[in-house]
Amino acid sequence: DTEVTQTPKHLVMGMTNKKSLKCEQHMGHRAMYWYKQKAKKPPELMFVYSYEKLSINESVPSRFSPECPNSSLLNLHLHALQPEDSALYLCASSPGTSTAGELFFGEGSRLTVL
Amino acid sequence: EDQVTQSPEALRLQEGESSSLNCSYTVSGLRGLFWYRQDPGKGPEFLFTLYSAGEEKEKERLKATLTKKESFLHITAPKPEDSATYLCAVQARYGGATNKLIFGTGTLLAVQP
């Protein structure tokens, strides 16, 4: 069983909807990440939070808005998405950003934008 | 530019037929090289970290090795449950990429009974 929990597992939304993806970890990790993965492609980094502060934003469009309410939770707010944003969204954590290579991933949220 | 290349793209083996997956990398100072396994529709699962040339790590039927230019993931006597996509990633020691991974495109392994 994964120690990083993501909800929902599946999400279908229209281009005018507002929705959120949620991620929770209880391993005491201080770095959390959002990745996007398209079919048959490797994960692409979107955002990195270190000690609840945004440390990396990989030039992600503003229709994706991350939030880190506390050290265990990470949200990704979605608004006015495009069909090409359909993908598997993965949350991950690591003890710190110095250990950014040893990531614990959740099972992902499969997003479909109609 | 930091880069990771994996080969082959896909590999089909018979159960028990040993083989190796390759990960070639160019990076401005290697902080670490990482292997992950990913099952369809799931998040990647961390397997190994390698830090310096000559280092080796083993886990069950898998053995990862590292040189200054590439890493190999050796699979000995594979079983059908080893079927998955294997991802290689590097973390750079210098520059703006020190806190993120650069992933290769993966090798899709299918082990037939």
Coordinates of N, CA and C in Angstrom, one line a residue:
Chain A
D1 N 0.8 -1.2 0.0 CA 0.0 0.0 0.0 C 0.9 1.2 0.0
T2 N 0.5 2.2 -0.9 CA 1.3 3.4 -0.9 C 1.0 4.3 0.3
E3 N 2.0 5.0 0.7 CA 1.9 5.9 1.9 C 1.6 7.3 1.5
V4 N 1.4 7.6 0.2 CA 1.0 8.8 -0.3 C -0.4 8.6 -0.9
T5 N -1.4 9.3 -0.4 CA -2.8 9.0 -0.8 C -3.3 10.2 -1.6
Q6 N -3.8 9.8 -2.8 CA -4.4 10.9 -3.7 C -5.8 10.6 -3.9
T7 N -6.6 11.7 -3.9 CA -8.0 11.7 -4.2 C -8.4 12.9 -5.1
P8 N -9.3 12.7 -6.1 CA -10.0 11.4 -6.4 C -9.0 10.6 -7.3
K9 N -9.3 9.3 -7.5 CA -8.6 8.5 -8.4 C -8.9 8.8 -9.9
H10 N -10.1 9.2 -10.1 CA -10.6 9.6 -11.5 C -11.4 10.8 -11.4
L11 N -11.2 11.7 -12.4 CA -11.9 13.0 -12.4 C -12.2 13.3 -13.8
V12 N -13.5 13.6 -14.1 CA -13.9 14.1 -15.5 C -14.4 15.5 -15.3
M13 N -13.9 16.5 -16.0 CA -14.4 17.8 -15.8 C -14.5 18.5 -17.2
G14 N -15.5 19.5 -17.2 CA -15.6 20.3 -18.4 C -14.6 21.5 -18.3
M15 N -14.4 22.2 -19.4 CA -13.5 23.2 -19.5 C -13.8 24.4 -18.6
T16 N -15.1 24.5 -18.2 CA -15.4 25.7 -17.4 C -15.5 25.3 -15.9
N17 N -15.3 24.1 -15.5 CA -15.4 23.6 -14.2 C -14.2 24.1 -13.3
K18 N -14.4 24.1 -12.0 CA -13.3 24.2 -11.0 C -13.3 23.0 -10.2
K19 N -12.2 22.3 -10.1 CA -12.0 21.1 -9.2 C -10.7 21.2 -8.5
S20 N -10.5 20.3 -7.6 CA -9.2 20.2 -6.9 C -8.8 18.7 -6.8
L21 N -7.5 18.5 -6.9 CA -6.9 17.2 -6.6 C -6.2 17.3 -5.2
K22 N -6.3 16.2 -4.4 CA -5.8 16.3 -3.1 C -4.7 15.2 -2.9
C23 N -3.8 15.5 -2.0 CA -2.7 14.5 -1.7 C -2.4 14.6 -0.2
E24 N -2.1 13.5 0.4 CA -1.8 13.5 1.8 C -0.7 12.4 2.1
Q25 N 0.3 12.8 2.9 CA 1.3 11.9 3.3 C 1.5 12.0 4.8
H26 N 1.8 10.9 5.5 CA 2.1 10.9 6.9 C 3.4 10.3 7.3
M27 N 4.4 10.6 6.4 CA 5.7 10.0 6.6 C 6.6 11.1 7.2
G28 N 6.1 12.3 7.5 CA 6.9 13.3 8.0 C 7.9 14.0 7.0
H29 N 7.6 13.7 5.7 CA 8.4 14.3 4.7 C 8.2 15.8 4.6
R30 N 9.2 16.6 4.2 CA 9.1 18.0 4.2 C 9.1 18.5 2.8
A31 N 9.2 17.7 1.8 CA 9.1 18.1 0.4 C 8.0 17.4 -0.3
M32 N 7.2 18.1 -1.1 CA 6.1 17.5 -1.8 C 6.1 18.0 -3.2
Y33 N 5.6 17.2 -4.1 CA 5.7 17.4 -5.6 C 4.4 17.1 -6.3
W34 N 4.2 17.9 -7.3 CA 3.2 17.5 -8.3 C 3.9 17.2 -9.7
Y35 N 3.5 16.1 -10.2 CA 4.0 15.7 -11.6 C 2.8 15.4 -12.4
K36 N 3.0 15.6 -13.7 CA 2.0 15.3 -14.8 C 2.6 14.3 -15.7
Q37 N 1.8 13.2 -16.0 CA 2.3 12.2 -16.9 C 1.3 11.9 -18.0
K38 N 1.7 12.0 -19.2 CA 0.9 11.6 -20.4 C 1.3 10.2 -20.7
A39 N 0.4 9.5 -21.5 CA 0.5 8.1 -21.8 C 1.9 7.9 -22.5
K40 N 2.6 6.9 -22.1 CA 3.8 6.4 -22.7 C 4.9 7.5 -22.6
K41 N 4.8 8.4 -21.6 CA 5.8 9.5 -21.4 C 6.3 9.4 -20.0
P42 N 7.5 9.9 -19.7 CA 7.9 10.0 -18.3 C 7.1 11.1 -17.5
P43 N 7.2 11.0 -16.2 CA 6.5 12.1 -15.4 C 7.3 13.5 -15.7
E44 N 6.5 14.5 -15.7 CA 7.0 15.9 -15.9 C 6.8 16.7 -14.6
L45 N 7.8 17.3 -14.1 CA 7.6 18.0 -12.8 C 6.8 19.3 -13.1
M46 N 5.9 19.6 -12.1 CA 5.1 20.8 -12.2 C 5.5 21.7 -11.1
F47 N 5.4 21.3 -9.9 CA 5.7 22.1 -8.7 C 6.4 21.3 -7.6
V48 N 7.2 22.1 -6.8 CA 7.9 21.5 -5.7 C 7.6 22.4 -4.5
Y49 N 7.2 21.8 -3.4 CA 7.0 22.5 -2.1 C 8.1 22.0 -1.2
S50 N 8.8 22.9 -0.5 CA 9.8 22.6 0.5 C 9.4 23.3 1.8
Y51 N 9.2 22.6 2.8 CA 8.8 23.2 4.1 C 7.6 24.1 3.9
E52 N 6.6 23.6 3.1 CA 5.3 24.3 2.9 C 5.5 25.5 2.0
K53 N 6.6 25.8 1.5 CA 6.8 26.9 0.6 C 7.1 26.5 -0.8
L54 N 6.5 27.2 -1.8 CA 6.7 26.8 -3.2 C 8.2 27.1 -3.6
S55 N 8.9 26.1 -4.0 CA 10.3 26.3 -4.3 C 10.6 26.2 -5.8
I56 N 9.8 25.4 -6.5 CA 9.9 25.3 -7.9 C 8.5 25.3 -8.6
N57 N 8.4 26.2 -9.6 CA 7.3 26.2 -10.5 C 7.8 26.1 -11.9
E58 N 7.6 25.0 -12.6 CA 8.1 24.7 -13.9 C 7.3 25.4 -15.0
S59 N 7.1 26.7 -14.8 CA 6.4 27.5 -15.8 C 5.1 26.9 -16.2
V60 N 4.4 26.4 -15.2 CA 3.1 25.8 -15.4 C 2.0 26.9 -15.6
P61 N 1.1 26.7 -16.5 CA 0.0 27.7 -16.8 C -0.8 28.0 -15.5
S62 N -1.3 29.2 -15.4 CA -2.0 29.6 -14.2 C -3.3 28.9 -13.9
R63 N -3.8 28.2 -14.9 CA -5.0 27.4 -14.7 C -4.8 26.2 -13.7
F64 N -3.5 26.0 -13.4 CA -3.1 25.0 -12.3 C -2.6 25.9 -11.2
S65 N -3.2 25.7 -10.0 CA -2.8 26.5 -8.8 C -2.5 25.5 -7.6
P66 N -1.3 25.4 -7.2 CA -1.0 24.5 -6.1 C -1.2 25.2 -4.8
E67 N -1.4 24.4 -3.8 CA -1.6 24.9 -2.4 C -1.0 23.9 -1.4
C68 N -0.3 24.3 -0.4 CA 0.2 23.4 0.6 C -0.3 23.9 2.0
P69 N -1.4 23.4 2.4 CA -2.0 23.9 3.7 C -1.2 23.6 4.9
N70 N -0.5 22.4 4.9 CA 0.4 22.0 6.0 C 1.4 21.0 5.5
S71 N 2.2 20.5 6.3 CA 3.3 19.7 5.9 C 2.8 18.3 5.4
S72 N 1.6 17.9 5.6 CA 1.1 16.6 5.2 C 0.2 16.7 4.0
L73 N -0.3 17.9 3.6 CA -1.3 18.0 2.6 C -0.8 18.9 1.4
L74 N -1.2 18.4 0.2 CA -0.9 19.2 -1.0 C -2.1 19.1 -1.9
N75 N -2.5 20.3 -2.3 CA -3.7 20.4 -3.2 C -3.2 20.9 -4.6
L76 N -4.0 20.6 -5.6 CA -3.8 21.2 -6.9 C -5.2 21.6 -7.4
H77 N -5.4 22.9 -7.5 CA -6.7 23.5 -7.9 C -6.6 23.7 -9.4
L78 N -7.8 23.3 -10.0 CA -7.9 23.2 -11.5 C -9.0 24.2 -11.9
H79 N -8.7 25.0 -12.9 CA -9.8 25.9 -13.4 C -9.5 26.2 -14.9
A80 N -10.6 26.1 -15.6 CA -10.6 26.5 -17.1 C -9.5 25.6 -17.8
L81 N -9.5 24.3 -17.6 CA -8.5 23.5 -18.2 C -8.9 23.2 -19.7
Q82 N -7.9 22.8 -20.4 CA -8.1 22.4 -21.8 C -8.0 20.9 -22.0
P83 N -8.6 20.4 -23.0 CA -8.5 18.9 -23.3 C -7.1 18.4 -23.2
E84 N -6.1 19.1 -23.7 CA -4.7 18.6 -23.6 C -4.2 18.5 -22.2
D85 N -4.9 19.0 -21.2 CA -4.5 18.8 -19.9 C -4.9 17.5 -19.3
S86 N -5.6 16.7 -20.1 CA -6.0 15.3 -19.6 C -4.7 14.5 -19.5
A87 N -4.5 13.9 -18.3 CA -3.3 13.2 -18.0 C -3.5 12.5 -16.6
L88 N -2.4 11.8 -16.2 CA -2.3 11.2 -14.9 C -1.5 12.2 -14.0
Y89 N -2.1 12.7 -12.9 CA -1.4 13.7 -12.1 C -1.0 13.0 -10.8
L90 N 0.3 13.0 -10.6 CA 1.0 12.3 -9.6 C 1.5 13.2 -8.5
C91 N 1.2 12.9 -7.3 CA 1.8 13.5 -6.1 C 2.9 12.7 -5.6
A92 N 4.0 13.3 -5.1 CA 5.1 12.6 -4.5 C 5.6 13.3 -3.3
S93 N 6.3 12.6 -2.5 CA 7.0 13.3 -1.3 C 8.4 12.7 -1.2
S94 N 9.3 13.5 -0.5 CA 10.6 13.0 -0.1 C 11.0 13.7 1.2
P95 N 11.9 13.1 1.9 CA 12.3 13.7 3.2 C 12.6 15.1 3.1
G96 N 13.3 15.5 2.1 CA 13.7 16.9 1.8 C 14.0 17.0 0.4
T97 N 14.3 18.2 -0.1 CA 14.6 18.4 -1.5 C 16.0 17.9 -1.9
S98 N 16.9 17.7 -0.8 CA 18.2 17.2 -1.1 C 18.1 15.7 -1.5
T99 N 17.0 15.1 -1.1 CA 16.7 13.7 -1.5 C 15.6 13.6 -2.5
A100 N 15.6 14.6 -3.5 CA 14.5 14.7 -4.5 C 14.5 13.6 -5.4
G101 N 15.5 12.7 -5.4 CA 15.5 11.5 -6.3 C 14.8 10.4 -5.7
E102 N 14.7 10.3 -4.4 CA 14.0 9.1 -3.7 C 12.6 9.5 -3.4
L103 N 11.8 9.5 -4.4 CA 10.4 9.9 -4.2 C 9.4 8.8 -3.9
F104 N 8.5 9.1 -3.1 CA 7.4 8.2 -2.8 C 6.2 8.8 -3.5
F105 N 5.7 8.0 -4.5 CA 4.6 8.5 -5.4 C 3.3 8.0 -4.9
G106 N 2.2 8.7 -5.0 CA 0.9 8.2 -4.9 C 0.5 7.5 -6.2
E107 N -0.8 6.9 -6.1 CA -1.2 6.2 -7.3 C -1.7 7.1 -8.4
G108 N -1.9 8.3 -8.1 CA -2.3 9.3 -9.2 C -3.7 9.6 -9.3
S109 N -4.1 10.7 -9.9 CA -5.4 11.0 -10.2 C -5.5 11.1 -11.7
R110 N -6.4 10.3 -12.3 CA -6.6 10.3 -13.8 C -7.6 11.4 -14.1
L111 N -7.1 12.4 -14.8 CA -8.0 13.6 -15.2 C -8.3 13.5 -16.6
T112 N -9.6 13.7 -16.9 CA -10.1 13.8 -18.3 C -10.8 15.1 -18.4
V113 N -10.4 16.0 -19.3 CA -11.0 17.2 -19.6 C -11.8 17.2 -20.9
L114 N -13.1 17.4 -20.8 CA -14.0 17.3 -22.0 C -14.1 18.6 -22.7
Chain B
E1 N 23.4 20.4 -22.1 CA 22.1 20.2 -21.5 C 22.0 18.8 -20.8
D2 N 21.4 18.7 -19.7 CA 21.3 17.5 -18.9 C 20.3 16.6 -19.7
Q3 N 20.6 15.3 -19.8 CA 19.8 14.4 -20.6 C 19.9 13.0 -20.2
V4 N 18.8 12.2 -20.3 CA 18.8 10.8 -19.9 C 18.1 10.0 -21.1
T5 N 18.8 9.0 -21.5 CA 18.3 8.2 -22.7 C 18.3 6.7 -22.2
Q6 N 17.1 6.1 -22.4 CA 17.0 4.7 -22.0 C 16.8 3.8 -23.3
S7 N 17.4 2.6 -23.2 CA 17.2 1.7 -24.3 C 17.2 0.2 -23.7
P8 N 16.5 -0.7 -24.4 CA 15.6 -0.4 -25.5 C 14.3 0.3 -25.1
E9 N 13.5 0.7 -26.0 CA 12.2 1.3 -25.6 C 11.3 0.2 -25.1
A10 N 11.4 -1.0 -25.7 CA 10.5 -2.1 -25.2 C 11.4 -3.4 -25.3
L11 N 11.1 -4.3 -24.4 CA 11.8 -5.6 -24.3 C 10.9 -6.7 -23.9
R12 N 10.9 -7.7 -24.7 CA 10.0 -8.9 -24.4 C 10.9 -10.1 -24.1
L13 N 10.8 -10.7 -23.0 CA 11.6 -11.8 -22.5 C 10.7 -13.0 -22.2
Q14 N 11.3 -14.2 -22.3 CA 10.6 -15.4 -21.8 C 11.0 -15.5 -20.3
E15 N 10.1 -16.1 -19.6 CA 10.4 -16.3 -18.1 C 11.7 -17.0 -18.0
G16 N 12.6 -16.5 -17.1 CA 13.8 -17.1 -16.9 C 15.0 -16.6 -17.8
E17 N 14.6 -15.8 -18.8 CA 15.6 -15.3 -19.7 C 16.2 -14.0 -19.2
S18 N 17.4 -14.0 -18.7 CA 18.0 -12.8 -18.1 C 18.4 -11.7 -19.2
S19 N 18.4 -10.5 -18.8 CA 18.8 -9.4 -19.8 C 19.1 -8.1 -19.0
S20 N 19.4 -7.1 -19.7 CA 19.8 -5.8 -19.1 C 19.1 -4.6 -19.8
L21 N 18.8 -3.6 -19.0 CA 18.2 -2.4 -19.5 C 19.3 -1.3 -19.4
N22 N 19.4 -0.4 -20.3 CA 20.4 0.6 -20.3 C 19.9 2.0 -20.1
C23 N 20.6 2.8 -19.3 CA 20.3 4.2 -19.1 C 21.6 5.0 -19.3
S24 N 21.6 5.8 -20.3 CA 22.8 6.7 -20.6 C 22.5 8.1 -20.2
Y25 N 23.4 8.8 -19.6 CA 23.1 10.1 -19.1 C 24.2 11.1 -19.3
T26 N 23.9 12.4 -19.5 CA 24.8 13.5 -19.5 C 24.3 14.5 -18.5
V27 N 25.1 14.9 -17.5 CA 24.6 15.8 -16.5 C 25.8 16.6 -16.0
S28 N 25.5 17.8 -15.6 CA 26.6 18.7 -15.1 C 26.9 18.3 -13.6
G29 N 27.5 17.2 -13.4 CA 27.8 16.7 -12.0 C 26.7 15.9 -11.5
L30 N 26.9 14.6 -11.3 CA 25.9 13.7 -10.9 C 25.7 13.7 -9.4
R31 N 24.5 14.0 -9.0 CA 24.2 13.9 -7.5 C 23.7 12.5 -7.2
G32 N 22.9 11.9 -8.1 CA 22.4 10.6 -7.9 C 21.7 10.1 -9.2
L33 N 21.7 8.8 -9.3 CA 20.9 8.2 -10.4 C 19.9 7.2 -9.8
F34 N 18.7 7.2 -10.3 CA 17.6 6.5 -9.6 C 16.9 5.6 -10.6
W35 N 16.5 4.4 -10.1 CA 15.7 3.6 -10.9 C 14.3 3.4 -10.2
Y36 N 13.3 3.5 -11.1 CA 11.9 3.3 -10.6 C 11.2 2.2 -11.5
R37 N 10.2 1.6 -10.9 CA 9.4 0.7 -11.6 C 8.0 1.3 -11.6
Q38 N 7.3 1.2 -12.8 CA 5.9 1.8 -12.9 C 5.0 0.7 -13.5
D39 N 4.0 0.4 -12.8 CA 2.9 -0.5 -13.4 C 1.9 0.4 -14.0
P40 N 1.1 -0.2 -15.0 CA 0.2 0.6 -15.8 C -0.8 1.3 -14.9
G41 N -1.1 2.6 -15.1 CA -2.0 3.4 -14.3 C -1.7 3.6 -12.9
K42 N -0.5 3.3 -12.5 CA 0.0 3.6 -11.1 C 1.2 4.6 -11.1
G43 N 1.5 5.1 -9.9 CA 2.6 5.9 -9.7 C 3.9 5.1 -9.7
P44 N 5.0 5.7 -10.1 CA 6.3 5.0 -10.0 C 6.7 4.5 -8.6
E45 N 7.4 3.4 -8.5 CA 7.8 2.9 -7.3 C 9.3 2.9 -7.2
F46 N 9.9 3.6 -6.2 CA 11.3 3.7 -6.1 C 12.0 2.4 -5.9
L47 N 13.1 2.1 -6.7 CA 13.9 0.9 -6.6 C 15.3 1.1 -6.0
F48 N 16.1 1.9 -6.6 CA 17.5 2.1 -6.3 C 18.0 3.5 -6.4
T49 N 19.0 3.8 -5.6 CA 19.8 5.0 -5.8 C 21.3 4.6 -6.0
L50 N 21.9 5.2 -7.0 CA 23.3 5.0 -7.2 C 24.0 6.4 -7.2
Y51 N 25.1 6.5 -6.5 CA 25.8 7.8 -6.3 C 27.1 8.0 -7.1
S52 N 27.8 6.8 -7.2 CA 29.2 7.0 -7.8 C 29.5 5.8 -8.7
A53 N 30.4 6.0 -9.7 CA 30.8 5.0 -10.6 C 31.3 3.8 -9.8
G54 N 30.9 2.6 -10.2 CA 31.4 1.4 -9.6 C 30.4 0.8 -8.5
E55 N 29.4 1.7 -8.2 CA 28.5 1.3 -7.2 C 27.5 0.3 -7.8
E56 N 27.0 -0.7 -6.9 CA 26.0 -1.7 -7.3 C 25.0 -1.8 -6.2
K57 N 23.7 -2.0 -6.6 CA 22.7 -2.3 -5.6 C 21.8 -3.5 -6.2
E58 N 21.3 -4.3 -5.2 CA 20.6 -5.5 -5.6 C 19.3 -5.5 -4.8
K59 N 18.2 -6.1 -5.5 CA 17.0 -6.3 -4.8 C 16.3 -7.4 -5.6
E60 N 16.2 -8.6 -4.9 CA 15.6 -9.8 -5.5 C 16.3 -10.1 -6.9
R61 N 15.5 -10.0 -8.0 CA 16.1 -10.4 -9.3 C 16.7 -9.2 -10.0
L62 N 16.7 -8.1 -9.4 CA 17.2 -6.8 -10.0 C 18.6 -6.4 -9.4
K63 N 19.5 -6.0 -10.3 CA 20.8 -5.5 -9.9 C 21.1 -4.2 -10.7
A64 N 21.3 -3.1 -10.1 CA 21.6 -1.9 -10.8 C 23.1 -1.6 -10.6
T65 N 23.8 -1.1 -11.7 CA 25.2 -0.8 -11.7 C 25.3 0.6 -12.3
L66 N 26.5 1.3 -12.0 CA 26.7 2.6 -12.5 C 28.1 2.8 -13.0
T67 N 28.3 3.5 -14.2 CA 29.6 3.9 -14.6 C 29.5 5.4 -14.8
K68 N 30.5 6.1 -15.3 CA 30.5 7.5 -15.4 C 29.6 8.0 -16.5
K69 N 29.1 7.1 -17.4 CA 28.3 7.6 -18.5 C 26.9 6.8 -18.5
E70 N 26.8 5.7 -17.8 CA 25.5 4.9 -18.0 C 25.3 4.1 -16.8
S71 N 24.1 3.6 -16.7 CA 23.7 2.6 -15.7 C 23.0 1.5 -16.4
F72 N 23.1 0.3 -15.8 CA 22.4 -0.9 -16.2 C 21.5 -1.4 -15.1
L73 N 20.4 -1.9 -15.6 CA 19.5 -2.6 -14.7 C 19.5 -4.1 -15.2
H74 N 20.1 -5.0 -14.5 CA 20.2 -6.3 -14.8 C 19.0 -7.1 -14.2
I75 N 18.3 -7.9 -15.0 CA 17.2 -8.7 -14.5 C 17.6 -10.2 -14.7
T76 N 17.7 -10.9 -13.6 CA 18.1 -12.3 -13.6 C 16.9 -13.2 -13.4
A77 N 16.8 -14.1 -14.4 CA 15.7 -15.1 -14.3 C 14.3 -14.4 -14.1
P78 N 13.9 -13.5 -14.9 CA 12.7 -12.7 -14.7 C 11.4 -13.6 -14.6
K79 N 10.5 -13.1 -13.9 CA 9.1 -13.7 -13.8 C 8.1 -12.8 -14.4
P80 N 6.9 -13.3 -14.8 CA 5.9 -12.4 -15.3 C 5.6 -11.2 -14.5
E81 N 5.7 -11.3 -13.2 CA 5.4 -10.2 -12.3 C 6.4 -9.1 -12.4
D82 N 7.5 -9.3 -13.0 CA 8.5 -8.2 -13.3 C 8.1 -7.3 -14.4
S83 N 7.1 -7.7 -15.1 CA 6.6 -6.9 -16.3 C 6.2 -5.5 -15.8
A84 N 6.7 -4.5 -16.4 CA 6.4 -3.1 -15.9 C 7.2 -2.2 -16.8
T85 N 7.1 -0.9 -16.7 CA 8.0 0.1 -17.3 C 9.0 0.5 -16.2
Y86 N 10.3 0.4 -16.6 CA 11.4 0.8 -15.7 C 11.9 2.1 -16.2
L87 N 11.9 3.1 -15.2 CA 12.3 4.5 -15.5 C 13.6 4.7 -14.8
C88 N 14.5 5.4 -15.5 CA 15.8 5.9 -14.9 C 15.7 7.4 -14.8
A89 N 16.3 8.0 -13.8 CA 16.3 9.4 -13.6 C 17.6 9.9 -12.9
V90 N 18.0 11.1 -13.2 CA 19.2 11.6 -12.6 C 18.9 12.9 -11.9
Q91 N 19.6 13.2 -10.9 CA 19.6 14.5 -10.2 C 20.9 15.1 -10.3
A92 N 20.9 16.4 -10.7 CA 22.2 17.1 -11.0 C 22.7 17.7 -9.7
R93 N 24.0 17.9 -9.7 CA 24.7 18.4 -8.5 C 24.8 19.9 -8.6
Y94 N 24.8 20.5 -9.8 CA 25.0 21.9 -9.9 C 23.9 22.5 -10.7
G95 N 23.8 23.8 -10.7 CA 22.8 24.6 -11.5 C 21.4 24.6 -10.9
G96 N 20.5 25.0 -11.7 CA 19.1 25.1 -11.2 C 18.3 23.8 -11.1
A97 N 19.0 22.7 -11.5 CA 18.2 21.4 -11.5 C 18.5 20.6 -10.3
T98 N 19.2 21.1 -9.3 CA 19.6 20.2 -8.2 C 18.5 19.6 -7.4
N99 N 17.3 20.3 -7.4 CA 16.2 19.8 -6.6 C 15.1 19.1 -7.5
K100 N 15.5 18.6 -8.6 CA 14.5 17.9 -9.4 C 15.2 16.8 -10.2
L101 N 14.3 15.9 -10.6 CA 14.8 14.7 -11.4 C 14.6 15.0 -12.9
I102 N 15.5 14.4 -13.6 CA 15.4 14.4 -15.1 C 15.2 12.9 -15.4
F103 N 14.0 12.6 -16.0 CA 13.6 11.2 -16.3 C 13.9 10.9 -17.7
G104 N 14.3 9.6 -17.9 CA 14.3 9.0 -19.2 C 12.9 8.6 -19.6
T105 N 12.8 8.1 -20.9 CA 11.4 7.8 -21.4 C 11.0 6.4 -21.0
G106 N 11.9 5.6 -20.4 CA 11.5 4.3 -19.8 C 11.7 3.2 -20.8
T107 N 11.8 2.0 -20.2 CA 11.8 0.7 -21.0 C 10.6 -0.1 -20.5
L108 N 9.8 -0.5 -21.5 CA 8.6 -1.3 -21.2 C 9.0 -2.8 -21.3
L109 N 9.0 -3.4 -20.2 CA 9.4 -4.8 -20.1 C 8.2 -5.7 -20.0
A110 N 8.2 -6.7 -20.9 CA 7.1 -7.8 -20.8 C 7.8 -9.1 -20.7
V111 N 7.4 -9.8 -19.6 CA 8.0 -11.2 -19.4 C 6.9 -12.2 -19.6
Q112 N 7.1 -13.1 -20.6 CA 6.0 -14.0 -20.9 C 6.3 -15.4 -20.2
P113 N 5.2 -16.0 -19.7 CA 5.4 -17.3 -19.0 C 5.8 -18.4 -20.0

